[in-house]
Short mmCIF file of C-alpha atoms and ligand atoms in Angstrom, two decimals:
data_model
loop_
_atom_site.label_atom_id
_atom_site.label_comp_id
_atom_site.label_asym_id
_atom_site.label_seq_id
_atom_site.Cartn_x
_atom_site.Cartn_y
_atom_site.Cartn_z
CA UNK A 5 201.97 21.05 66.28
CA UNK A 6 198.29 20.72 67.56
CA UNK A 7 196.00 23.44 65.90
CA UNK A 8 193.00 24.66 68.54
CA UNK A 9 190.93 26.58 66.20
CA UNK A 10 188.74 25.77 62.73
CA UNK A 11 190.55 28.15 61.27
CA UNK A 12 193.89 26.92 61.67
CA UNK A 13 192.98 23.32 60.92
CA UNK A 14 193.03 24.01 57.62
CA UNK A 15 196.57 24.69 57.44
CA UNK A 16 198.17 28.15 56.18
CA UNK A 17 198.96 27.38 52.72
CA UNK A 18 195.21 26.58 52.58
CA UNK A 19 193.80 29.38 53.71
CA UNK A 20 192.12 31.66 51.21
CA UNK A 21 192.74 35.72 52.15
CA UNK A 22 189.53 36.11 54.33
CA UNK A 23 190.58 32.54 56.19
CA UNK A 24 194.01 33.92 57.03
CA UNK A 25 192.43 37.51 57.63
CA UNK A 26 190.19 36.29 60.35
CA UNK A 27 192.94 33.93 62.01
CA UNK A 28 195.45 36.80 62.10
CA UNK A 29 193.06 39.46 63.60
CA UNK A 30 193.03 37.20 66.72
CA UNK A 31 196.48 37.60 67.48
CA UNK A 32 197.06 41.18 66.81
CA UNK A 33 195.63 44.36 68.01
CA UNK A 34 194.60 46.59 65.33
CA UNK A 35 197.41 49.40 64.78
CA UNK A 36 196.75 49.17 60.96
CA UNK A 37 193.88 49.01 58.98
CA UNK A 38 195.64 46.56 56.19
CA UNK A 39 193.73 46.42 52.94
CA UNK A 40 191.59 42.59 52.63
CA UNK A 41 194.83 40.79 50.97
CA UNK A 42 197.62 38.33 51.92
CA UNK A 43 200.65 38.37 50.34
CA UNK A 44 202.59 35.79 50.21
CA UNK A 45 205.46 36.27 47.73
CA UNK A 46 206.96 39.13 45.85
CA UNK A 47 209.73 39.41 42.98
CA UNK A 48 210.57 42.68 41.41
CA UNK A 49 207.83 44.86 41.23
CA UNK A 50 205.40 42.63 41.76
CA UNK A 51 203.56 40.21 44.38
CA UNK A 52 200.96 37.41 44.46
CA UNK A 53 198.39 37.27 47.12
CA UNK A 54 197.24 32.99 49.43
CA UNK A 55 194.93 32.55 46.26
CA UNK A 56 198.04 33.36 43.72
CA UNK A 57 196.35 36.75 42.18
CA UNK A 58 199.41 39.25 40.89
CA UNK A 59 199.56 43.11 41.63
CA UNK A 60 201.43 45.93 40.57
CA UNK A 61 203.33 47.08 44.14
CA UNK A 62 202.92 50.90 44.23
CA UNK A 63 202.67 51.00 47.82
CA UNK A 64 206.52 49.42 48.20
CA UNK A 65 206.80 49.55 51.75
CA UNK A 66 206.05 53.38 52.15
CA UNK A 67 209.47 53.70 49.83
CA UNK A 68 211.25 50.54 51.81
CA UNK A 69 210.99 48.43 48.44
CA UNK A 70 212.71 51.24 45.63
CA UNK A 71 214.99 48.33 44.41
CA UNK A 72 211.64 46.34 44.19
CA UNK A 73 210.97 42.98 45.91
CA UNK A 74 214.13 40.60 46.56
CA UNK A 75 216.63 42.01 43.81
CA UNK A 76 219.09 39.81 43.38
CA UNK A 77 222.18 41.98 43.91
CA UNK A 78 221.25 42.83 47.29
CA UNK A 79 220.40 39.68 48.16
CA UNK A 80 223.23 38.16 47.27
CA UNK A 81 225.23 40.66 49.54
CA UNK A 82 222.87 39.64 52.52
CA UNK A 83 223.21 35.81 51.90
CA UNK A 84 227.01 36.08 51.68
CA UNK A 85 227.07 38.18 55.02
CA UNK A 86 224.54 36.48 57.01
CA UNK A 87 226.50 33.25 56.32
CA UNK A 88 229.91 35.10 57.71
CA UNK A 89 228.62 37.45 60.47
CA UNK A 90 225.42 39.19 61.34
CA UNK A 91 224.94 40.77 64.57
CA UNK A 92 227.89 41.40 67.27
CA UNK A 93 226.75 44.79 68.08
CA UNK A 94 228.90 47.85 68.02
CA UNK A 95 231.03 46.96 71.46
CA UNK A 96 233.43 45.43 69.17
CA UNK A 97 234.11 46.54 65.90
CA UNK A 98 233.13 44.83 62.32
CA UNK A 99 234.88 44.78 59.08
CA UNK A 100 231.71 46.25 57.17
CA UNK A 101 230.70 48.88 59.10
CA UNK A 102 233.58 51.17 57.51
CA UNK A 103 232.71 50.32 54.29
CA UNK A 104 229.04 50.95 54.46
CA UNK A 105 229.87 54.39 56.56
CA UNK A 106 232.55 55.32 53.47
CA UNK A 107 229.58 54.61 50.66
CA UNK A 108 227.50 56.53 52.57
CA UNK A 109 229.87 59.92 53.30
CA UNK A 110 230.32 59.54 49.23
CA UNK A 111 226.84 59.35 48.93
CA UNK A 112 225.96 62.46 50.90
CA UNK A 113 229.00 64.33 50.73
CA UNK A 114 229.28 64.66 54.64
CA UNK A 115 231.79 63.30 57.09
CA UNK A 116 230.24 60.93 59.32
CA UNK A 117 227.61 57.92 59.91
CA UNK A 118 225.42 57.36 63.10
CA UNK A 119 223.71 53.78 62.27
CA UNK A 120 220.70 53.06 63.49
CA UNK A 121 217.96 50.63 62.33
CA UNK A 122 214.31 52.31 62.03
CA UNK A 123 213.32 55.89 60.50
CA UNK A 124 211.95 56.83 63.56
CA UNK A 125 215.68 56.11 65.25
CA UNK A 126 217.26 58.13 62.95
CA UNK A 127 215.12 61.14 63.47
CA UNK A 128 215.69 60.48 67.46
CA UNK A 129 218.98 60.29 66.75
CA UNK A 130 219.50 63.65 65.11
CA UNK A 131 216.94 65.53 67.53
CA UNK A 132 219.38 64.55 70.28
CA UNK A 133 222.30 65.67 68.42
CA UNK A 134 220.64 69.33 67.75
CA UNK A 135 220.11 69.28 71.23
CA UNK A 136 223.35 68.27 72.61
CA UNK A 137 225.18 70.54 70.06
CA UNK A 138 222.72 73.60 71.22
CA UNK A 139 223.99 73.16 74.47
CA UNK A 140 227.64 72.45 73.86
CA UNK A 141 228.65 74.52 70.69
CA UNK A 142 225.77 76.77 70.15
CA UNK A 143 225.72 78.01 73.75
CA UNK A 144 221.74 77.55 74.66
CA UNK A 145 220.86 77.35 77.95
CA UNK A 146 220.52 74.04 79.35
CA UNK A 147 217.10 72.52 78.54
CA UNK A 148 216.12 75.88 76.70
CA UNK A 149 216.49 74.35 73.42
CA UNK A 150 214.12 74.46 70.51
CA UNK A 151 213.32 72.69 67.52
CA UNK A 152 211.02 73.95 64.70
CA UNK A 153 209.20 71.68 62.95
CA UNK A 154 206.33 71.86 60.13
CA UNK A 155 202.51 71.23 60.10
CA UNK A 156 201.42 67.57 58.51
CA UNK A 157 205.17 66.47 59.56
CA UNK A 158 205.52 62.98 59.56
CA UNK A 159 208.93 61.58 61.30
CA UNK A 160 207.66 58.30 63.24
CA UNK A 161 205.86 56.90 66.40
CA UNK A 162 208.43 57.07 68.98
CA UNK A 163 207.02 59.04 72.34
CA UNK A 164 208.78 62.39 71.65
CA UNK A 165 208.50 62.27 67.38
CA UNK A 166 204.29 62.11 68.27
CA UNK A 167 204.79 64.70 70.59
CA UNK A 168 205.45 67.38 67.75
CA UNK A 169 202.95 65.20 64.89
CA UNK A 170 199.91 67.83 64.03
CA UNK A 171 197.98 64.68 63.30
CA UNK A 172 195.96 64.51 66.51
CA UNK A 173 194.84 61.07 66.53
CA UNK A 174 198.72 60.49 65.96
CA UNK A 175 199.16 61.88 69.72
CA UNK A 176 196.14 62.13 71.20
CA UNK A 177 196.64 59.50 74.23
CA UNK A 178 200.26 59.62 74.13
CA UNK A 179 201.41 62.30 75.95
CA UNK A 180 202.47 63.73 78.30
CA UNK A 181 204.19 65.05 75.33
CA UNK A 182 208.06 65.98 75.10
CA UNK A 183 208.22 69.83 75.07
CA UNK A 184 210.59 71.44 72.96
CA UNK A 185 209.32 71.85 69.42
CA UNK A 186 207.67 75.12 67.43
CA UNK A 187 205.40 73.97 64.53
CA UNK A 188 205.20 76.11 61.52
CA UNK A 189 203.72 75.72 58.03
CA UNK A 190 205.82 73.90 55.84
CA UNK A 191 207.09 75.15 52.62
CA UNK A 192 206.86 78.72 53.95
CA UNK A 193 210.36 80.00 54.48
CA UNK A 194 209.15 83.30 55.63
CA UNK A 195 207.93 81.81 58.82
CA UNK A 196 210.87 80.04 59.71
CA UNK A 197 212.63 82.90 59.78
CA UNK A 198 209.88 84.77 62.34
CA UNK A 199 209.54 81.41 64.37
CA UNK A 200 213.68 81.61 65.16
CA UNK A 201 214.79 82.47 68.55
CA UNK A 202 218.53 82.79 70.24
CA UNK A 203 217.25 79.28 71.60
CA UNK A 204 216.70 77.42 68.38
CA UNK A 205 218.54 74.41 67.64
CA UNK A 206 217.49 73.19 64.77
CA UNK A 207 214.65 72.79 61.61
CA UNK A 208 213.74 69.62 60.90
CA UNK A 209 211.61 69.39 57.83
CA UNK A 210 211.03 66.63 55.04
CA UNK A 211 212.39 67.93 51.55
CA UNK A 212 208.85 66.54 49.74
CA UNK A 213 205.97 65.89 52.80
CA UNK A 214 205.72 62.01 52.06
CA UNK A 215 202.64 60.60 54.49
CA UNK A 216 201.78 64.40 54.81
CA UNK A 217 200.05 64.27 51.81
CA UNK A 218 203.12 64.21 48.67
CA UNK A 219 203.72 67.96 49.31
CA UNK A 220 206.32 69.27 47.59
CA UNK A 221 207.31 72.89 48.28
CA UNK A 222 207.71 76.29 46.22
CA UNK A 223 211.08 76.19 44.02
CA UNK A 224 213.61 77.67 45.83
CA UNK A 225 212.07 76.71 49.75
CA UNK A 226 215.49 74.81 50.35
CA UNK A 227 218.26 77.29 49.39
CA UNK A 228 216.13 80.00 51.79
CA UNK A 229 215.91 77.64 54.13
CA UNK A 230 219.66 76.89 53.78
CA UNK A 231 220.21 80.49 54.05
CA UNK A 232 218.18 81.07 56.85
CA UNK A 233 219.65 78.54 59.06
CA UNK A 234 223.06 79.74 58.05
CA UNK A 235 222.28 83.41 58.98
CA UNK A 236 220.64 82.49 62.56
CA UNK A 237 223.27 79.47 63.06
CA UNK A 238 220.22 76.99 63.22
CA UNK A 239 221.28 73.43 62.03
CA UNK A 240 219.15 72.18 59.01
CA UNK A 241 218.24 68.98 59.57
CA UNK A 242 216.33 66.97 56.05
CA UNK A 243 214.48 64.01 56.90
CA UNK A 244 214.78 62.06 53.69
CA UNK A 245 214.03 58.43 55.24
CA UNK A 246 211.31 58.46 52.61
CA UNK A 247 212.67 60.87 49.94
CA UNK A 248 216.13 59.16 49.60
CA UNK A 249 217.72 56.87 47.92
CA UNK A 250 216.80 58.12 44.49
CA UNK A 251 212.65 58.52 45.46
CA UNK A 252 212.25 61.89 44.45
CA UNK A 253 215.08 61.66 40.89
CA UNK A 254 218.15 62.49 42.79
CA UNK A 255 219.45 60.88 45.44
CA UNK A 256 218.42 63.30 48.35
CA UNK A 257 215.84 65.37 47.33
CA UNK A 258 217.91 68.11 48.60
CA UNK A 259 220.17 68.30 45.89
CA UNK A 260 217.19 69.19 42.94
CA UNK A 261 218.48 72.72 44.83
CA UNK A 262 221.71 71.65 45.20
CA UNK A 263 221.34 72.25 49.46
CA UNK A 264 222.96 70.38 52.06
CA UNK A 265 221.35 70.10 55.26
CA UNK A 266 223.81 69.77 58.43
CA UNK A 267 222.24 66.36 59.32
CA UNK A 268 220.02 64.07 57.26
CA UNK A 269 218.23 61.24 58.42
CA UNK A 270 217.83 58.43 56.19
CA UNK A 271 216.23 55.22 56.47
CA UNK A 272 213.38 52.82 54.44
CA UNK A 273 215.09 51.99 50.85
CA UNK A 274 218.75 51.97 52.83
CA UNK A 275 217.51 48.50 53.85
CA UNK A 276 217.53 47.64 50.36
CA UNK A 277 213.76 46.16 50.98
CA UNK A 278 214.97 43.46 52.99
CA UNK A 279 216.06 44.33 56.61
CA UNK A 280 215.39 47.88 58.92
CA UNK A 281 218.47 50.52 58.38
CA UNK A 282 218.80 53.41 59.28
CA UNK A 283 221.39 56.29 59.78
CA UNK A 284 222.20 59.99 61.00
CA UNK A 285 224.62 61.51 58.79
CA UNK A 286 226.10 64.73 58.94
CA UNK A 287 229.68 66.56 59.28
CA UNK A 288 231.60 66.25 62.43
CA UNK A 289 231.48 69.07 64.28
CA UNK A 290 227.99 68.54 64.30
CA UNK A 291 227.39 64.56 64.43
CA UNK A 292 230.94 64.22 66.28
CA UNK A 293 229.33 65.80 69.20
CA UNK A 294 228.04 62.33 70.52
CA UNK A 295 230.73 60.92 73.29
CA UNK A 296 230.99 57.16 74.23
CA UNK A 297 227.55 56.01 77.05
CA UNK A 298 225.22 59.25 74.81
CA UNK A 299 223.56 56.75 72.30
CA UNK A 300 223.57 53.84 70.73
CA UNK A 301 221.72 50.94 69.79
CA UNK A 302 221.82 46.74 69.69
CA UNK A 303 221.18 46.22 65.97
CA UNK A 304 222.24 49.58 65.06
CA UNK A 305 225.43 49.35 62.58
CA UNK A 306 225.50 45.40 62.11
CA UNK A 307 227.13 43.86 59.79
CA UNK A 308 224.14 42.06 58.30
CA UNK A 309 222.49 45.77 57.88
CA UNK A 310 225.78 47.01 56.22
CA UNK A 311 226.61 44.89 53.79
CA UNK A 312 222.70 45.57 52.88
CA UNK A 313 222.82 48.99 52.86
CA UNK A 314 225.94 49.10 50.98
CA UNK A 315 224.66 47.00 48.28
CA UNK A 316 221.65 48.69 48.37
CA UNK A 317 223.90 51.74 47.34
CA UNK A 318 225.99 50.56 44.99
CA UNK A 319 222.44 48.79 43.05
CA UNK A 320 221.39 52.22 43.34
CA UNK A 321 224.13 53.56 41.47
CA UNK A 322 225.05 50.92 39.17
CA UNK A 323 221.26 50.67 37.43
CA UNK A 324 221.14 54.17 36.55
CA UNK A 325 217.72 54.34 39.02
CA UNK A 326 217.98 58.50 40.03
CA UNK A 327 217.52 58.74 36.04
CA UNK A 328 214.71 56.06 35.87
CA UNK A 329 212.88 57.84 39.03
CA UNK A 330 212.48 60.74 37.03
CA UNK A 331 211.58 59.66 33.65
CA UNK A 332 209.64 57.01 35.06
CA UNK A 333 208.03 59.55 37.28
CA UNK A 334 207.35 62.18 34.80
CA UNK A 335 205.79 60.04 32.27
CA UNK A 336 203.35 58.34 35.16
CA UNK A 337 202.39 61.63 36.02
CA UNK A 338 201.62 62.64 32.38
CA UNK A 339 199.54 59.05 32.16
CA UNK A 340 197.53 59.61 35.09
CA UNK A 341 196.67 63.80 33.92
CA UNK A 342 196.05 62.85 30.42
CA UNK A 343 192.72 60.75 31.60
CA UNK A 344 191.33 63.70 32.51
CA UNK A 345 189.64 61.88 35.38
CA UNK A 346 186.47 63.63 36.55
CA UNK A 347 187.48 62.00 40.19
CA UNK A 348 190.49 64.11 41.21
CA UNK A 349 191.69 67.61 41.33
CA UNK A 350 195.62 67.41 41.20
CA UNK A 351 198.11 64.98 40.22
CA UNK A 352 202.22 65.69 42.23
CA UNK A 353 204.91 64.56 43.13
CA UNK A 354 208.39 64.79 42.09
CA UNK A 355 210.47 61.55 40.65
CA UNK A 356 208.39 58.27 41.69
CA UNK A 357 206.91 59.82 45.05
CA UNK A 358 203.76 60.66 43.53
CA UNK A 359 200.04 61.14 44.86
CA UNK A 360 197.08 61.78 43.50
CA UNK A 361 194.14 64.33 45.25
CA UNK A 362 190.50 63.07 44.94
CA UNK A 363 187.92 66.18 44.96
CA UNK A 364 185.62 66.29 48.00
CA UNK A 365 182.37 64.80 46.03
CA UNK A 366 184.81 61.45 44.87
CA UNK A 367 184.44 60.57 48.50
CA UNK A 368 188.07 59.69 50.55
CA UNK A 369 191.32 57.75 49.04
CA UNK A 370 190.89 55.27 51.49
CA UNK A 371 187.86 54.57 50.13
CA UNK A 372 189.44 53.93 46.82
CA UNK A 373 192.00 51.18 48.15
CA UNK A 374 189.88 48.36 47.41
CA UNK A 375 188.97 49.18 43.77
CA UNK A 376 192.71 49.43 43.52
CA UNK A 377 193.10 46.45 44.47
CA UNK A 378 190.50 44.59 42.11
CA UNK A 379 192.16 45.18 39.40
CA UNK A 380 195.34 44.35 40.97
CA UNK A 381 196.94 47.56 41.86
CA UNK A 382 198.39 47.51 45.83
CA UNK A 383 198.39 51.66 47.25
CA UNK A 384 197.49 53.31 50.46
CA UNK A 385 196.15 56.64 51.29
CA UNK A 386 198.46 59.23 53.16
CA UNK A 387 195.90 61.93 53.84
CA UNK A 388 192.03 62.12 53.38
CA UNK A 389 191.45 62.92 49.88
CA UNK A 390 195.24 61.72 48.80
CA UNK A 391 196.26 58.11 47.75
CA UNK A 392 199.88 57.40 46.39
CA UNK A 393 201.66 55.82 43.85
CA UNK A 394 205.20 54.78 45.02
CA UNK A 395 206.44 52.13 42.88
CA UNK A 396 210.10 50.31 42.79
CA UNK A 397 212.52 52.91 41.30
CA UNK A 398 213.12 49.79 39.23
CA UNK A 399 209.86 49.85 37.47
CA UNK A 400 209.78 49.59 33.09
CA UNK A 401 207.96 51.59 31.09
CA UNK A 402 205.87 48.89 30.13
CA UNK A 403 205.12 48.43 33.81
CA UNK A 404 203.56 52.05 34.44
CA UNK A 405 202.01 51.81 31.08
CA UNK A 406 200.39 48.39 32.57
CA UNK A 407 199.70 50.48 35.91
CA UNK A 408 198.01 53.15 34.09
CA UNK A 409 195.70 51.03 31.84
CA UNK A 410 194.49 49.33 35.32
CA UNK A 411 194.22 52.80 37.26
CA UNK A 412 192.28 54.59 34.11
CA UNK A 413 189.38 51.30 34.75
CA UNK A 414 189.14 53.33 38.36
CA UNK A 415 189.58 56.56 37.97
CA UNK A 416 187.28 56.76 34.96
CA UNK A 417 184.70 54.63 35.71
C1 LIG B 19 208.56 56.44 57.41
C2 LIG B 19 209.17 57.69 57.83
C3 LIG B 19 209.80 57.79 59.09
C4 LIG B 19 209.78 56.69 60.12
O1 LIG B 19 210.42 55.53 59.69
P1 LIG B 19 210.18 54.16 60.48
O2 LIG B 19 211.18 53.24 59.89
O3 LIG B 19 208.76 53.75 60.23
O4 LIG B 19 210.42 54.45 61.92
C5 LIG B 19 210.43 58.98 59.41
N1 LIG B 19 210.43 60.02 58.56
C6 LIG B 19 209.83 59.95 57.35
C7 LIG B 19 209.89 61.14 56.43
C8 LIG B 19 209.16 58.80 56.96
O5 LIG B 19 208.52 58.76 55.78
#
């Protein structure tokens, strides 16, 4: 291979982070700011940068990674697959789509799977099905139909999921935009209820806002939500690509109400924090709606992605991790108030989806990835003054307690 640049002379495994930095900025445009490390290898909760320094992962792929890095379960599943059968796409069937769908109605309680591969997919997926079952069951007239969504949403970067972000820069040279969407504030049920017409579909909200800004609503939000729906029929549709899987201390952060939605999509730790999956799921005379030609997708449903997901489940069962999200969660949150730091004003969350709020004065929580990462902590900001802490679900007690000894050195400088 003949290397044209100084850079790449050197030879990858040389490179230092700033080396590899500068030699990858060429080649990409700049959709992310990523924080000034390269990782090259991860295990558990933990990753080493080129120059082999260790951090604590409380990023974990936006809630991808809550079985931490490679766990050896799921891998196992995706080496034994990927040796039999990994893509044949759903023209034909496969023997472990079934399985994966059948773990996943047992999961959620509902009847039926729509696979799909990114978060953004799944969301796609289910705005097409409110739409489709507006028309069809609900009786809306065609291309009349509505669907409400809240303020400092977050549900991916496709075209139309932009069109109804409240995060300008988000949309801002993007459109023309998809019409078809009512914004309210979120955790307000009361406004859900005034923002319903005979021409609503569907609400599609997330349980706990994750890039939002970790805002988790009033006690009771989702059973009047629930209720509402029910009253106007208006399908209830719970995002929980990030709160899922055990994030928030049960597995769908729907059920700390005991509330279920008529669709979820899911996505990020289905993938086991190894491979994109995704899903609708809901009952069928909602999901069943879609006919053969309506959707679909290449990767969607593979086998490869299956037998992932499903062990993905199963790890998520088998190591107890709903139970360790919440104790693990709880006593992180304790940690992080009892330093009284004079930098923020709140500490939330709910299970291991947890944030932090800087005050005004403590300047932005981007400006406080860096630090972070000196004393080898990896976390990104979601909004202006909020940074998170999303570990592995998998993380010890002696991990946190390791976590919080390095986040005091920041926070109470
Ligand atoms: C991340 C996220 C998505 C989008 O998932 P992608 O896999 O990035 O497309 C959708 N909804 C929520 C709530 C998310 O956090």
């Amino acid at each position: 291979m003949t290397m044209t640049t100084t850079t790449t002379t050197k030879g990858r495994e040389k490179m230092n982070n700033a080396e590899y930095i500068e030699y990858e900025e060429r080649l990409t445009p700049m959709n992310y700011h990523p924080a000034p490390v390269v990782i090259s290898r991860g295990e558990g909760v933990w990753v080493w940068d080129l120059e082999g320094n260790k951090y604590l992962d409380m990023l974990a792929g936006y809630s991808a990674l809550s079985f931490g890095h490679g766990h050896p379960k799921i891998l196992e599943a995706a080496f034994a697959q990927a040796k039999k059968l990994c893509v044949i796409s759903r023209a034909f069937h496969s023997d472990v789509f079934a399985q994966f769908a059948e773990k996943l109605t047992g999961l959620t309680g509902m009847d039926m799977v729509l696979p799909m591969n990114s978060g953004a997919e799944a969301v796609e997926t289910c705005v097409k099905c409110a739409r489709k079952w507006a028309y069809t069951v609900k009786g809306v007239p065609l291309n009349q139909a509505e669907i409400i969504v809240c303020k400092r949403n977050f549900h991916g970067r496709t075209t139309t999921v932009v069109s109804f972000s409240t995060t300008e820069q988000y949309k801002h040279y993007f459109g023309p935009h998809t019409p078809g969407f009512k914004i309210i504030p979120f955790g307000d049920a009361k406004a859900l209820g005034e923002a319903i017409t005979p021409n609503t579909a569907a609400f599609l909200f997330e349980p706990v806002q994750g890039e939002g800004g970790v805002n988790v609503p009033p006690d009771g939000y989702l059973k009047e939500v629930r209720s509402i729906c029910d009253e106007n029929n208006v399908l209830m549709i719970a995002d929980e690509v990030q709160t899922g899987m055990g994030r928030t201390g049960r597995v769908w952060a729907c059920q700390h109400e005991d509330v279920m939605p008529d669709l979820y999509c899911l996505g990020k730790a289905l993938g086991g924090g190894m491979y994109p999956v995704s899903a609708a799921v809901g009952n069928k005379d909602v999901l069943g709606i879609f006919e053969p030609g309506d959707h679909g997708s290449t990767f969607g449903g593979n086998p490869l992605a299956c037998a992932i997901g499903l062990a993905s489940m199963q790890v998520l069962e088998e190591e107890n991790l709903c139970e360790n999200s919440t104790k693990m969660g709880e006593y992180f949150r304790e940690g992080v108030c009892a330093m009284k730091s004079p930098l923020l004003c709140d500490v939330r969350g709910k299970g291991l989806l947890n944030a932090v709020e800087f005050k005004l004065e403590a300047g932005t929580a981007h400006d406080y990835i860096e630090p972070f990462l000196k004393v080898g902590i990896l976390t990104k900001d979601t909004v202006e003054q909020v940074l998170r802490f999303t570990p592995p679900l998998t993380i010890t007690q002696e991990e946190i307690d390791w976590a919080l000894g390095r986040i005091e050195r920041v926070l109470c400088p």
